[in-house]
Coordinates of C-alpha atoms in Angstrom, one line a residue:
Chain A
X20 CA 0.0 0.0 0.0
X21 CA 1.4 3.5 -1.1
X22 CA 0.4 5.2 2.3
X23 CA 3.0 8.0 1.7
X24 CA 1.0 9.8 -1.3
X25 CA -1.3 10.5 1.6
X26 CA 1.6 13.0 3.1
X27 CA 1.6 14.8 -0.5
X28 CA -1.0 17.2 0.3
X29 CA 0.5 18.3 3.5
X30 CA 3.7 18.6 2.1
X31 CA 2.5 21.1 -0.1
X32 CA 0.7 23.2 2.6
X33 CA 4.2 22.9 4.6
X34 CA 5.9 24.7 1.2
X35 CA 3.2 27.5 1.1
X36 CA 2.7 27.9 4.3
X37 CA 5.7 27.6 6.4
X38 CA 8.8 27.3 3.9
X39 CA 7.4 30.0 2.0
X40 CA 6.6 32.4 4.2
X41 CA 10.2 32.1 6.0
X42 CA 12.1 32.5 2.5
X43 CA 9.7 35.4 2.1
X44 CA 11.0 36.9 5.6
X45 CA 14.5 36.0 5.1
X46 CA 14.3 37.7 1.5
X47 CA 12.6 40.7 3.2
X48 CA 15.5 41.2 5.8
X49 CA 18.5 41.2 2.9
X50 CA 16.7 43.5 0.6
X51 CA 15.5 46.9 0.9
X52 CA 13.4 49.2 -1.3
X53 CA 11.1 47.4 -3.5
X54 CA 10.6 43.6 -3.3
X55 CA 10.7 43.1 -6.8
X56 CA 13.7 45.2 -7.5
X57 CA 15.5 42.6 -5.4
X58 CA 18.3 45.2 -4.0
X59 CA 20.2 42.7 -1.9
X60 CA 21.8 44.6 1.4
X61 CA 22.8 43.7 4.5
X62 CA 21.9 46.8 6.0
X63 CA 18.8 45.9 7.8
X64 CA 21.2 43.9 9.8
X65 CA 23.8 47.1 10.0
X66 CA 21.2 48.6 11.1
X67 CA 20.9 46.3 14.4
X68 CA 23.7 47.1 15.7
X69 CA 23.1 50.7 16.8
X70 CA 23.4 51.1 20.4
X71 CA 19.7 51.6 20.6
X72 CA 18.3 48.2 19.0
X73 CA 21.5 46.6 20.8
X74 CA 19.7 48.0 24.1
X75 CA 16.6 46.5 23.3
X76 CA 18.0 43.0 22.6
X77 CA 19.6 43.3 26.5
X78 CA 17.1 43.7 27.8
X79 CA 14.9 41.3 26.4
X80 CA 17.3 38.6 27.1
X81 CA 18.2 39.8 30.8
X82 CA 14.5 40.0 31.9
X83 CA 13.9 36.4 29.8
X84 CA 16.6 35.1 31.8
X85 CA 16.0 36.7 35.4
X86 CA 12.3 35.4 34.9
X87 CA 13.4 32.1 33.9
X88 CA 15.4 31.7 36.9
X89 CA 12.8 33.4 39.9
X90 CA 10.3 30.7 38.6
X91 CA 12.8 28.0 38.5
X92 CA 13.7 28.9 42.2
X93 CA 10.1 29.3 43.0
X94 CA 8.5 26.8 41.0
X95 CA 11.0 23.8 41.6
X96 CA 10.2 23.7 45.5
X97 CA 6.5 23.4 44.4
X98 CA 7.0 20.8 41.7
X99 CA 8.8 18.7 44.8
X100 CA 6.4 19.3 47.4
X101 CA 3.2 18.4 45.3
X102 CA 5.3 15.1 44.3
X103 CA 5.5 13.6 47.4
X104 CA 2.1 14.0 48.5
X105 CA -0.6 11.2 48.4
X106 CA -1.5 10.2 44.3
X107 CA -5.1 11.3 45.0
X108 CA -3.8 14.7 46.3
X109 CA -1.6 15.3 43.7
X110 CA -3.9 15.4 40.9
X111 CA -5.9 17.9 42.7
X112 CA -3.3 20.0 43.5
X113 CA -1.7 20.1 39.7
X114 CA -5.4 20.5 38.6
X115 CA -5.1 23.8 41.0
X116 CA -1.9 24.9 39.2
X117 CA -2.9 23.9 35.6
X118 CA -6.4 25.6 36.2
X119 CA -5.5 29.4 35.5
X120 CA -2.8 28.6 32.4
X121 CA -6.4 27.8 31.0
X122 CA -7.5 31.1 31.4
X123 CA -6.7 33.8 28.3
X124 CA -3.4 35.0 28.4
X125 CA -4.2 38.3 28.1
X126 CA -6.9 38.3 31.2
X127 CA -4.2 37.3 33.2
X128 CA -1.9 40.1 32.5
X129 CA -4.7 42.3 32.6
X130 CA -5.4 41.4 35.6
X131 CA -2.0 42.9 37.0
X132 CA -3.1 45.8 35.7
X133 CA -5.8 46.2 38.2
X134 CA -3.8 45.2 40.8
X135 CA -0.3 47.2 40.4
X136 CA -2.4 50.4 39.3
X137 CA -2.4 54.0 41.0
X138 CA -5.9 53.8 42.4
X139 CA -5.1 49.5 42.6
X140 CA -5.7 47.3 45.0
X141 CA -2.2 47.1 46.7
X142 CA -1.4 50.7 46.4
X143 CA -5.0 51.1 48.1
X144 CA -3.7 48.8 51.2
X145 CA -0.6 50.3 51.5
X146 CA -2.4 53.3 51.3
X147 CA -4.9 52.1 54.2
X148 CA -1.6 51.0 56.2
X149 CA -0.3 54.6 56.1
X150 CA 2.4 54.4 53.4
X151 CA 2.5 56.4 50.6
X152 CA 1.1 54.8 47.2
X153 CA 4.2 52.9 44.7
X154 CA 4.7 53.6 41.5
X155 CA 4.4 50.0 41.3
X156 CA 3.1 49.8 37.2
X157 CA 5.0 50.9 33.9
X158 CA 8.5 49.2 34.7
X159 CA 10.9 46.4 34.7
X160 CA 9.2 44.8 37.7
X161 CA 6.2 45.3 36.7
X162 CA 7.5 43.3 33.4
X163 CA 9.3 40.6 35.4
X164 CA 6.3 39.4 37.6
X165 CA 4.1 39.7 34.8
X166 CA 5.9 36.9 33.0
X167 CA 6.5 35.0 36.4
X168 CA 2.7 34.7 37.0
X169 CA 2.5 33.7 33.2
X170 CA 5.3 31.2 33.0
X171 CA 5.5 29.9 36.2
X172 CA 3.2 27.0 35.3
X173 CA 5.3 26.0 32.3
X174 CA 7.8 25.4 35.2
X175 CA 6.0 23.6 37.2
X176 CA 4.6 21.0 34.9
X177 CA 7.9 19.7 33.5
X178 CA 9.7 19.2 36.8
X179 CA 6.7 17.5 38.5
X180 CA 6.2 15.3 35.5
X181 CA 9.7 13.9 36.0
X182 CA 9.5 14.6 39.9
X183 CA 6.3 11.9 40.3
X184 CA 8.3 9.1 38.1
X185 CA 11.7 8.9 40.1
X186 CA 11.5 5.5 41.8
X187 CA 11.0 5.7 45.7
X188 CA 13.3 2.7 46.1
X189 CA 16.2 4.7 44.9
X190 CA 15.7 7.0 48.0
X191 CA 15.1 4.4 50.2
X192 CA 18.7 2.8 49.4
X193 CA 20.9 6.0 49.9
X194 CA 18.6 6.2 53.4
X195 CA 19.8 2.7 54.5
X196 CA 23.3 3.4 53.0
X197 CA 23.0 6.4 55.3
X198 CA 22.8 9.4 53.0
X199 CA 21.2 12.7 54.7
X200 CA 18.3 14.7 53.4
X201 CA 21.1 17.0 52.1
X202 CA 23.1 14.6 50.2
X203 CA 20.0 12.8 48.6
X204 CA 18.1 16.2 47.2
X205 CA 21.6 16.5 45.2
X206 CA 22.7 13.6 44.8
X207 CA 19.6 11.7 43.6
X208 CA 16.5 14.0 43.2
X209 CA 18.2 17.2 41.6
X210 CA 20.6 14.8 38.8
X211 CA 17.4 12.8 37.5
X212 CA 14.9 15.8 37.5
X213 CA 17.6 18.0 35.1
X214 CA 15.4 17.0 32.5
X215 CA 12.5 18.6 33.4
X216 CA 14.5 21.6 34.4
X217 CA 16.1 21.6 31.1
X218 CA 12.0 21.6 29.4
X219 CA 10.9 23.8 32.2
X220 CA 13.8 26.5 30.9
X221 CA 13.1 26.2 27.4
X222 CA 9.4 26.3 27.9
X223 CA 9.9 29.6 30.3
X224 CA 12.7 31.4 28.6
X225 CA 11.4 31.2 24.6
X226 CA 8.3 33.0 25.3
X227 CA 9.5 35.3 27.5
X228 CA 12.3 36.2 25.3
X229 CA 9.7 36.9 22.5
X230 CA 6.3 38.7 24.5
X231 CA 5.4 41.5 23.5
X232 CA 1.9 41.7 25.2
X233 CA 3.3 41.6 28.9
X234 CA 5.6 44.4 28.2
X235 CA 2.9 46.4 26.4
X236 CA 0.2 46.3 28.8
X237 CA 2.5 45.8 32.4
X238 CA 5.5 48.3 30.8
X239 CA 3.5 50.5 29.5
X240 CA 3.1 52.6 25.8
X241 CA 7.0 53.3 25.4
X242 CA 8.3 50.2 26.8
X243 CA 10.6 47.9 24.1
X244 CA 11.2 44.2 24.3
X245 CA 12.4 42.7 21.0
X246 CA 9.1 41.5 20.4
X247 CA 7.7 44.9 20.6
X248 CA 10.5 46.3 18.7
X249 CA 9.2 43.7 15.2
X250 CA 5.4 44.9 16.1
X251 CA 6.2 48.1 15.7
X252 CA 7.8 47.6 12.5
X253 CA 5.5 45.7 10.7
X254 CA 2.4 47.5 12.5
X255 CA 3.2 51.0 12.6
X256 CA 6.6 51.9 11.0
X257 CA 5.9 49.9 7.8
X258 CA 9.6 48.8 7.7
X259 CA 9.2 44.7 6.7
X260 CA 13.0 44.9 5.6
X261 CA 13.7 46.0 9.3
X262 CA 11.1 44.0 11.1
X263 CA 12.0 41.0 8.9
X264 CA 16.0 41.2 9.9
X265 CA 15.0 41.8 13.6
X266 CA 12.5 38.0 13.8
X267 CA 15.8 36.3 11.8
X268 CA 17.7 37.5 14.4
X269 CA 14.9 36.2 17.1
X270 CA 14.8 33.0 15.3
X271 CA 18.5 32.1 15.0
X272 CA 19.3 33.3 18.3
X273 CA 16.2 30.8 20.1
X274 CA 17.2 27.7 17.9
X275 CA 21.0 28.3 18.9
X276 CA 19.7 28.3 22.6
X277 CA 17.3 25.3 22.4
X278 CA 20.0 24.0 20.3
X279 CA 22.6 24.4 23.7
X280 CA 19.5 23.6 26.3
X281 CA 18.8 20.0 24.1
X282 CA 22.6 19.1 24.5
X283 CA 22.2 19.1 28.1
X284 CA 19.1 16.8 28.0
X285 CA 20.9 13.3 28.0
X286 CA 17.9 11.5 28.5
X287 CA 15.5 12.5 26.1
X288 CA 12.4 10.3 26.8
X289 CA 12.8 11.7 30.5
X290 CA 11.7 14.9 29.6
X291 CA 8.1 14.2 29.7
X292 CA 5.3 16.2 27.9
X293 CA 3.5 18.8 29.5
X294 CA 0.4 16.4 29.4
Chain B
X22 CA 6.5 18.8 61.7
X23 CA 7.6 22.0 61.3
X24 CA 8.9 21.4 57.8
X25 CA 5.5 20.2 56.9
X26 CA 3.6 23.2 57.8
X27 CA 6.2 25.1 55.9
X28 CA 5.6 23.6 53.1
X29 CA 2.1 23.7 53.5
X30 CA 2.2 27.4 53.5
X31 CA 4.6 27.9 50.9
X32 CA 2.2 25.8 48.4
X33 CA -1.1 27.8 49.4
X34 CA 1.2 31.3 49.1
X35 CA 2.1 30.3 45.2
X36 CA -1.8 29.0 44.7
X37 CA -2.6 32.7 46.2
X38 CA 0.0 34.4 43.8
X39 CA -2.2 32.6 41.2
X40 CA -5.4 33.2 41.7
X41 CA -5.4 36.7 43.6
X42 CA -5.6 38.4 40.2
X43 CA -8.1 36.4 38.9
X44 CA -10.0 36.8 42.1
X45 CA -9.9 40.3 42.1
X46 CA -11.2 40.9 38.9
X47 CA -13.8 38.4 39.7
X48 CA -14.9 40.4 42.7
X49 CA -14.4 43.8 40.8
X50 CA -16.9 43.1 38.3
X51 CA -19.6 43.9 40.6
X52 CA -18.5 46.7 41.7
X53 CA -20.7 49.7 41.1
X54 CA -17.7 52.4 40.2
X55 CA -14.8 52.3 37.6
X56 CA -12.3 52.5 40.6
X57 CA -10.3 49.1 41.6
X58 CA -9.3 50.0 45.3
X59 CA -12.6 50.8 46.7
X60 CA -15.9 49.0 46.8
X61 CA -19.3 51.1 46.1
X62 CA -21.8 48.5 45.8
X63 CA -22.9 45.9 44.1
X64 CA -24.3 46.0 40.7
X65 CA -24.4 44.1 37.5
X66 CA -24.6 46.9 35.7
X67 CA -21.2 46.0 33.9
X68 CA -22.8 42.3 32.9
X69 CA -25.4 43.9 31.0
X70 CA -23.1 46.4 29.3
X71 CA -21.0 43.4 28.1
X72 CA -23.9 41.6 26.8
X73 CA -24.8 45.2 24.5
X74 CA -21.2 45.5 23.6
X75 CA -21.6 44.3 19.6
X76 CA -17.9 44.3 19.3
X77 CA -17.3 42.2 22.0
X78 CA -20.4 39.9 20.3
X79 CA -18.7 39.8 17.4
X80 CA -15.3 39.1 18.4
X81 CA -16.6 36.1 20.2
X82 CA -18.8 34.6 17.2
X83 CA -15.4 35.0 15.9
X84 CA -13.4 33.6 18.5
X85 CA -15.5 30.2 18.5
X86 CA -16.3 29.9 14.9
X87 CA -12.7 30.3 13.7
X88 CA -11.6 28.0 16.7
X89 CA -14.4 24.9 15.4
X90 CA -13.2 25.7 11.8
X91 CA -9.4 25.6 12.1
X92 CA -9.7 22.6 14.7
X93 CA -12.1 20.4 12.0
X94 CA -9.7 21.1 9.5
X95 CA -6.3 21.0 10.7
X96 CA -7.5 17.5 12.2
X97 CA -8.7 15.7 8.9
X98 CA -5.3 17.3 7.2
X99 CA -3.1 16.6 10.3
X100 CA -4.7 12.8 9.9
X101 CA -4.1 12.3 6.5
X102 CA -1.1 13.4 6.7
X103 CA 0.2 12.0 9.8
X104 CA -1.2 8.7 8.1
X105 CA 0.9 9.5 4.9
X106 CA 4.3 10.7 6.9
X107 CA 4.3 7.4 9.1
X108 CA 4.5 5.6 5.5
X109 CA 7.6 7.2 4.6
X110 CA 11.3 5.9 4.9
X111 CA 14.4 8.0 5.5
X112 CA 15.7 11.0 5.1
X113 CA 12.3 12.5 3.6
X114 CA 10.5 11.6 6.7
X115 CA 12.9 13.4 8.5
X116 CA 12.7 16.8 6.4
X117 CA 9.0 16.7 6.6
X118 CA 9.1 16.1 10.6
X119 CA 11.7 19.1 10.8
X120 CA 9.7 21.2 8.6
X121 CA 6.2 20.5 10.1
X122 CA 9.1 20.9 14.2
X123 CA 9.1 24.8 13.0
X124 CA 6.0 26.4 14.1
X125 CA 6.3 24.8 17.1
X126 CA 9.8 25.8 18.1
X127 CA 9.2 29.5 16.6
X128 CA 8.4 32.3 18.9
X129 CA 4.5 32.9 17.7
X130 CA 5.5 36.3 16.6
X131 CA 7.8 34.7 13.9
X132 CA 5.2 32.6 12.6
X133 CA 2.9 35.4 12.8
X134 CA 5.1 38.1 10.9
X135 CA 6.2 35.5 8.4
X136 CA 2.2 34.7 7.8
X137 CA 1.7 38.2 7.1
X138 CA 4.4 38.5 4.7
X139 CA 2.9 35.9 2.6
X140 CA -0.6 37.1 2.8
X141 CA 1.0 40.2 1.9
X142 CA 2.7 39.1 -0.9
X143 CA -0.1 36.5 -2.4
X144 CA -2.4 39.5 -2.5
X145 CA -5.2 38.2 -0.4
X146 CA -7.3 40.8 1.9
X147 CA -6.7 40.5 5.5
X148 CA -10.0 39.2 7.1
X149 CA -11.7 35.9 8.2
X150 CA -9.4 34.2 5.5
X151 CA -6.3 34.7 6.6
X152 CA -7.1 34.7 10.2
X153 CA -8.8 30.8 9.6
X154 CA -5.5 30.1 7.1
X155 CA -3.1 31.0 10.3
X156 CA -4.7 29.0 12.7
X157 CA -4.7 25.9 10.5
X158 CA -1.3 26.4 9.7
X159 CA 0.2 26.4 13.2
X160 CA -2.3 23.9 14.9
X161 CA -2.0 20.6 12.1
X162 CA 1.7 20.2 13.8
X163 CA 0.6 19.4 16.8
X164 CA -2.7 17.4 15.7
X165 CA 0.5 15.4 13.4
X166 CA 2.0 15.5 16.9
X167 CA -0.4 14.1 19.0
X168 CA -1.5 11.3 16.1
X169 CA 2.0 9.9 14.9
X170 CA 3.0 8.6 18.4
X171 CA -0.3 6.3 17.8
X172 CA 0.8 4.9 14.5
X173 CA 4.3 3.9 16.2
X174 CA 2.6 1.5 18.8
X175 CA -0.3 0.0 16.3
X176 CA 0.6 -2.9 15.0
X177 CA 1.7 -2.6 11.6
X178 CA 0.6 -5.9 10.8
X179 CA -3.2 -5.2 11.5
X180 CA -3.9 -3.4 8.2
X181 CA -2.2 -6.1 6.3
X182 CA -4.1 -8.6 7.8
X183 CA -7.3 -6.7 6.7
X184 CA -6.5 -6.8 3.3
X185 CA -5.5 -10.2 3.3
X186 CA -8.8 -11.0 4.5
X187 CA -10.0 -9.1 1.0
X188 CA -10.3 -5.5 2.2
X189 CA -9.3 -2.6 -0.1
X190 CA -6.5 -0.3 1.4
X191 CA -9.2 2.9 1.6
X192 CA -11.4 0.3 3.6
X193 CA -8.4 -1.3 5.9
X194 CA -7.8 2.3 6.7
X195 CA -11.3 3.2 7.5
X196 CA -12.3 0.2 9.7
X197 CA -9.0 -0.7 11.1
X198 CA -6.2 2.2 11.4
X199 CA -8.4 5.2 12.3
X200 CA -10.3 3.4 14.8
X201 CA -7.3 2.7 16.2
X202 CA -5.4 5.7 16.2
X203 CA -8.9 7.2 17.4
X204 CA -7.5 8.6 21.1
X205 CA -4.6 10.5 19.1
X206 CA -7.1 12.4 16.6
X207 CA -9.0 13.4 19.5
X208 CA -6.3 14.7 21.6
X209 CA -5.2 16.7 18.0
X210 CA -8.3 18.3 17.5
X211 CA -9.0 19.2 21.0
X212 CA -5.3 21.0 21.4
X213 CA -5.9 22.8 18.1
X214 CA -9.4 24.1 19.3
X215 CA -7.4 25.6 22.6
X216 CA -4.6 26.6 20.5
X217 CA -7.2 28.7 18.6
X218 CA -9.4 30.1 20.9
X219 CA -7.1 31.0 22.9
X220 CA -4.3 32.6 20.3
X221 CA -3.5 36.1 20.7
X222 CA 0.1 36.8 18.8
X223 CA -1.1 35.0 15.6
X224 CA -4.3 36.7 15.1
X225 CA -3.0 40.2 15.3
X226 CA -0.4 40.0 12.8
X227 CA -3.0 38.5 10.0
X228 CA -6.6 40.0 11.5
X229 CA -8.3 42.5 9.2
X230 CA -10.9 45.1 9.0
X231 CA -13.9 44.2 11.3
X232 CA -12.3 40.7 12.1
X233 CA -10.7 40.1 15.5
X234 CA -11.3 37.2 18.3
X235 CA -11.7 37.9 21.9
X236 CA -7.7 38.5 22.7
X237 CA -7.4 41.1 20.4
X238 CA -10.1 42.8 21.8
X239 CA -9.3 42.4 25.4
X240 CA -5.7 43.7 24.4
X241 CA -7.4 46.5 22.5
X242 CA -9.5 47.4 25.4
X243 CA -6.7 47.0 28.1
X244 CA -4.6 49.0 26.3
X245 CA -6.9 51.8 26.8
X246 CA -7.0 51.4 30.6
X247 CA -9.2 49.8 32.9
X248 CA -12.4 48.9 31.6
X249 CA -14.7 46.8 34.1
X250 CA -16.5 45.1 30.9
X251 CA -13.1 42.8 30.5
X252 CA -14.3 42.4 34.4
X253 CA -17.4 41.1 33.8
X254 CA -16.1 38.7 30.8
X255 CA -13.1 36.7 32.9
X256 CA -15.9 36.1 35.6
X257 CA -17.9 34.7 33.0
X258 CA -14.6 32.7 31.0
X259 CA -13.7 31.7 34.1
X260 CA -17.1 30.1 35.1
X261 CA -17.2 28.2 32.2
X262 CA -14.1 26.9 32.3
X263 CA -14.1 26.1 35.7
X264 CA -17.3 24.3 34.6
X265 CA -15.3 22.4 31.8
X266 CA -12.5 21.3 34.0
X267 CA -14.7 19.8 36.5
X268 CA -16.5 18.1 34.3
X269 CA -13.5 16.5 32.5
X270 CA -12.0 15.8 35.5
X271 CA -15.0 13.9 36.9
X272 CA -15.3 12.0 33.7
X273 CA -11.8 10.7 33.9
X274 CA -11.5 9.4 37.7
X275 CA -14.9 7.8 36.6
X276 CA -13.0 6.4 34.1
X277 CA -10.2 5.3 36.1
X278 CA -12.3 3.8 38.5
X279 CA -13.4 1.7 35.8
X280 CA -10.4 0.5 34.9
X281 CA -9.8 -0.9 38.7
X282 CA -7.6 2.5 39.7
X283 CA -5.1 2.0 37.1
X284 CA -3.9 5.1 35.4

C-alpha cells in the first residue's frame, strides 16, 4: 500500500505555508526598497547594531533570563512538594496549578493591571496602612512578575512530570546506606529531575524572550522588548525589511539556545510532555 | 513537623500568587464604580453592558467559529497526513518532521510576521481568510504531533491482515487504522481548538478590517486602561471553564475507577 501519497497534500501546505513564508522573511531582511527590485543589502542587519536596537536586545534577554530563573527557584520547591504527597492529592493540587494557564493569556496580564495600578488594589492597602502609594506599574518589575505569573506554570509541569516518576526505592537505598536529606536532594532528586528543568527552561525562557503583550500592557506605551521592537515595525513603522531582519535574528538566536538547552538533556524520553 | 507546615504554607502562598488576580477581577466586576481600590456596591450593571457590547459579540462569534473551523480542518489534514508521513522511509520523513518541528519551536511572533508577509505578498485581503489560514497552519503540527506517536505502537501488521482478508486499502484504513489511532485524533483536534481560541500573537499580525477574536479585543481594550466590561467577561470565562475542568475531571476518575484504579 502507497500510504505516503497521503503526506503529499500536507507537504504542499508545509511549502506554502511555512517554507514559503520564512524564505519570504528571510528575502525581506537582505533587501531593501522594492521587493521586486531585489536590492540585496545587509543593512537591515547594519542597522541592528546601533546602540539603541542593541539595548533592546539586552534587555529582552536579561529580563527572559531573570524570569526564567525566579520561577525555577520558586517553582522547583513546588513541583517537589506536590510530588511527594498522596497520588489522589496530587492530581488535585496540579489541577489547581494547571487551572488558571487555562484562562486567556491576556486576562491574566490584565489582571495585574488592576492590581499594580495608581488607584489599585495594593497601592489602596498600602495606602490604608499609612504608606505612601508605589509607583508600582509601567516598569521592569512590573514586566518581570508579569511573566512569572504567566510562566510559572510551564515550570511547574515539566519538573513535576519527571519529579512523580523517580522511583521511591532509589531514596530508600541511599537512606539505608545512610545518606542525609542534604546529600540525597543533590545527589539523587536534583541529577534525575535536570530533565525537566532543562523543558521547564526552554518552555519559560522562549516565550519570555519573544512577548510582546506583557511588556505592552505591564511596561507601558514606550516600553521595548524585542518582540515589541518587530510589532512596531511591521504594525506602525511599515519597515518589513527591518522588522524582517530583527524576527531572523529572534529566530537564529532561540534555535541556537534550544540548540545548547537539548545538549544538556541526555535522557531524552525523560523529559516528559507537558500532558 | 515544622517542615511540613512550611511547606504547607509555601504551596497555598504560590496558589494565592495565582489566583489573587483572577479573584480580584472576579470580585471587581460587581463593583458599582470604575475605581479598583474601593468598593461602592454591588451592581451588575457592567454584565449587562457586556452583553450590549456588539464588538465584544462579534469578536466572540469570531473567536469560536474560527476555533471549530481551524480545529475540523487542521485534524482531517493533520490525519491524512500524519497517516501518509508514518508511510515514509528515511531522510524524507525526517525533512518533513523538521519542517512540520518549525512552528512549534518559533516564537509565535515569527510565525505570525512570516504569515503576514505571505498574505501580503499573495495579494489576499486580511480578514476571516487569513485569520482561519493562520490558525490551520500552526495547529496541524501538533494534531500530526499528538497522532504519529499512535501509529508507532499500532501494529503494523493489523492493516495487512485486513486486506488479506479481502479488504481494499481505503477500507483497511477506515475500519482498522483510524479506529485505532482514534485517542490521538481526539487529543489533536481538542489541542488545536485551545490553540485557537485562545491565540493572541497570531491573530494580530494576520486580522483584518472588522475581524478580530476575543484576545485582540481584550488587548485592544486593556490597552486603553481599565475597563470593568473585561471584568465582567473573565468572571464569565472563568465560570465556564471552571465548569469544563470539573466536568473532564469527573469523567476521567470515573474512568479510572473503571479501569480498577489504574492510570
Amino acid at each position: 500500500m502507497k500510504l505516503k501519497v497521503l503526506s503529499y497534500p500536507y507537504v504542499v501546505w508545509i511549502a506554502v505555508f511555512i517554507v514559503v513564508p520564512l524564505a519570504l522573511v528571510l528575502l525581506y531582511s537582505f533587501t531593501d526598497g522594492n521587493l521586486q527590485d531585489l536590492n540585496f543589502t545587509i543593512n537591515n542587519f547594519r542597522k541592528f547594531l546601533d546602540s539603541k536596537y542593541l539595548n533592546v536586545l539586552w534587555i529582552s534577554v536579561k529580563l527572559a533570563l531573570e524570569s526564567t530563573v525566579l520561577t525555577l527557584i520558586l517553582g522547583y520547591p513546588v513541583a517537589l512538594i506536590i510530588a511527594k504527597e498522596k497520588p489522589s492529592k496530587r492530581n488535585t493540587m496540579i489541577f489547581l496549578f494547571v487551572m488558571p494557564m487555562w484562562m486567556n493569556f491576556l486576562l491574566r496580564t490584565y489582571a495585574w493591571l488592576t492590581l499594580l495600578g495608581k488607584n489599585g488594589v495594593i497601592n489602596f492597602i498600602i495606602e490604608f496602612l499609612g504608606f505612601k502609594p508605589l509607583d508600582l506599574l509601567y516598569n521592569d518589575g512590573a514586566v518581570l512578575l508579569g511573566m512569572i505569573y504567566n510562566f510559572l506554570p510551564f515550570m511547574v509541569l515539566p519538573i513535576y512530570s519527571v519529579l512523580v516518576k523517580i522511583d521511591n526505592s532509589l531514596i530508600e537505598s541511599a537512606e539505608d546506606l545512610g545518606a542525609n536529606k542534604f546529600q540525597i536532594f543533590t545527589r539523587i532528586i536534583l541529577p534525575l529531575s535536570i530533565p525537566g528543568i532543562i523543558t521547564g527552561i526552554t518552555m519559560v525562557f522562549m516565550p519570555a524572550v519573544s512577548t510582546f503583550v506583557i511588556s505592552r500592557l505591564l511596561g507601558g506605551g514606550q516600553y521595548m522588548l524585542i518582540g515589541n521592537l518587530i510589532e512596531q515595525q511591521f504594525l506602525w513603522v511599515g519597515d518589513w525589511h527591518f522588522g524582517s531582519a530583527i524576527s531572523i535574528i529572534m529566530m537564529v538566536f532561540i534555535l541556537i539556545t534550544m540548540a545548547i538547552t537539548s545538549k544538556f538533556d541526555t535522557q531524552k524520553e525523560g523529559s516528559g510532555g507537558l500532558w | 513537623m515544622v517542615s511540613r507546615i512550611i511547606k504547607k504554607i509555601y504551596l497555598w502562598l504560590t496558589l494565592l500568587f495565582l489566583y489573587a488576580p483572577i479573584i480580584v477581577l472576579i470580585v471587581f466586576s460587581f463593583n458599582d464604580s470604575k475605581s479598583r481600590g474601593r468598593w461602592s456596591g454591588f451592581t451588575l450593571k457592567w454584565y449587562v453592558e457586556l452583553f450590549k457590547d456588539s464588538n465584544v459579540l462579534k469578536a466572540l462569534y469570531y473567536t469560536i467559529g474560527i476555533a471549530i473551523l481551524s480545529a475540523i480542518i487542521s485534524t482531517i489534514i493533520g490525519t491524512i497526513a500524519a497517516i501518509g508521513i508514518h508511510g515514509i522511509n528515511g531522510v524524507g520523513k525526517k525533512v518533513i518532521l523538521n519542517l512540520n518541528y518549525l512552528p512549534v519551536l518559533n516564537p509565535d511572533i515569527v510565525t505570525a510576521v512570516s504569515l503576514m508577509t505571505l498574505f501580503k505578498f499573495i495579494g489576499i485581503e486580511f480578514g476571516f481568510v487569513t485569520m482561519l489560514l493562520s490558525h490551520i497552519t500552526f495547529c496541524i503540527p501538533y494534531v500530526i504531533l499528538s497522532i504519529l506517536p499512535k501509529l508507532k505502537q499500532m501494529n503494523k501488521h493489523l492493516a495487512e491482515a485486513a486486506m488479506d482478508l479481502g479488504a481494499t486499502p481505503m477500507y483497511a484504513l477506515r475500519k482498522v487504522v483510524i479506529p485505532e489511532i482514534m485517542p490521538g485524533i481526539f487529543t489533536g483536534a481538542l489541542i488545536a481548538f485551545t490553540l485557537s481560541i485562545d491565540d493572541f500573537v497570531i491573530s494580530f499580525f494576520n486580522k483584518g478590517a472588522g475581524v478580530t477574536n476575543l484576545s485582540i479585543e481584550i488587548y485592544s481594550m486593556a490597552r486603553r486602561g481599565i475597563n470593568p466590561v473585561i471584568n465582567a467577561l473573565t468572571t464569565i470565562m472563568f465560570l465556564v471553564l471552571l465548569l469544563m475542568l470539573l466536568y473532564i475531571n469527573r469523567k476521567q476518575e470515573k474512568s479510572i475507577k473503571k479501569r480498577g484504579g489504574v492510570i
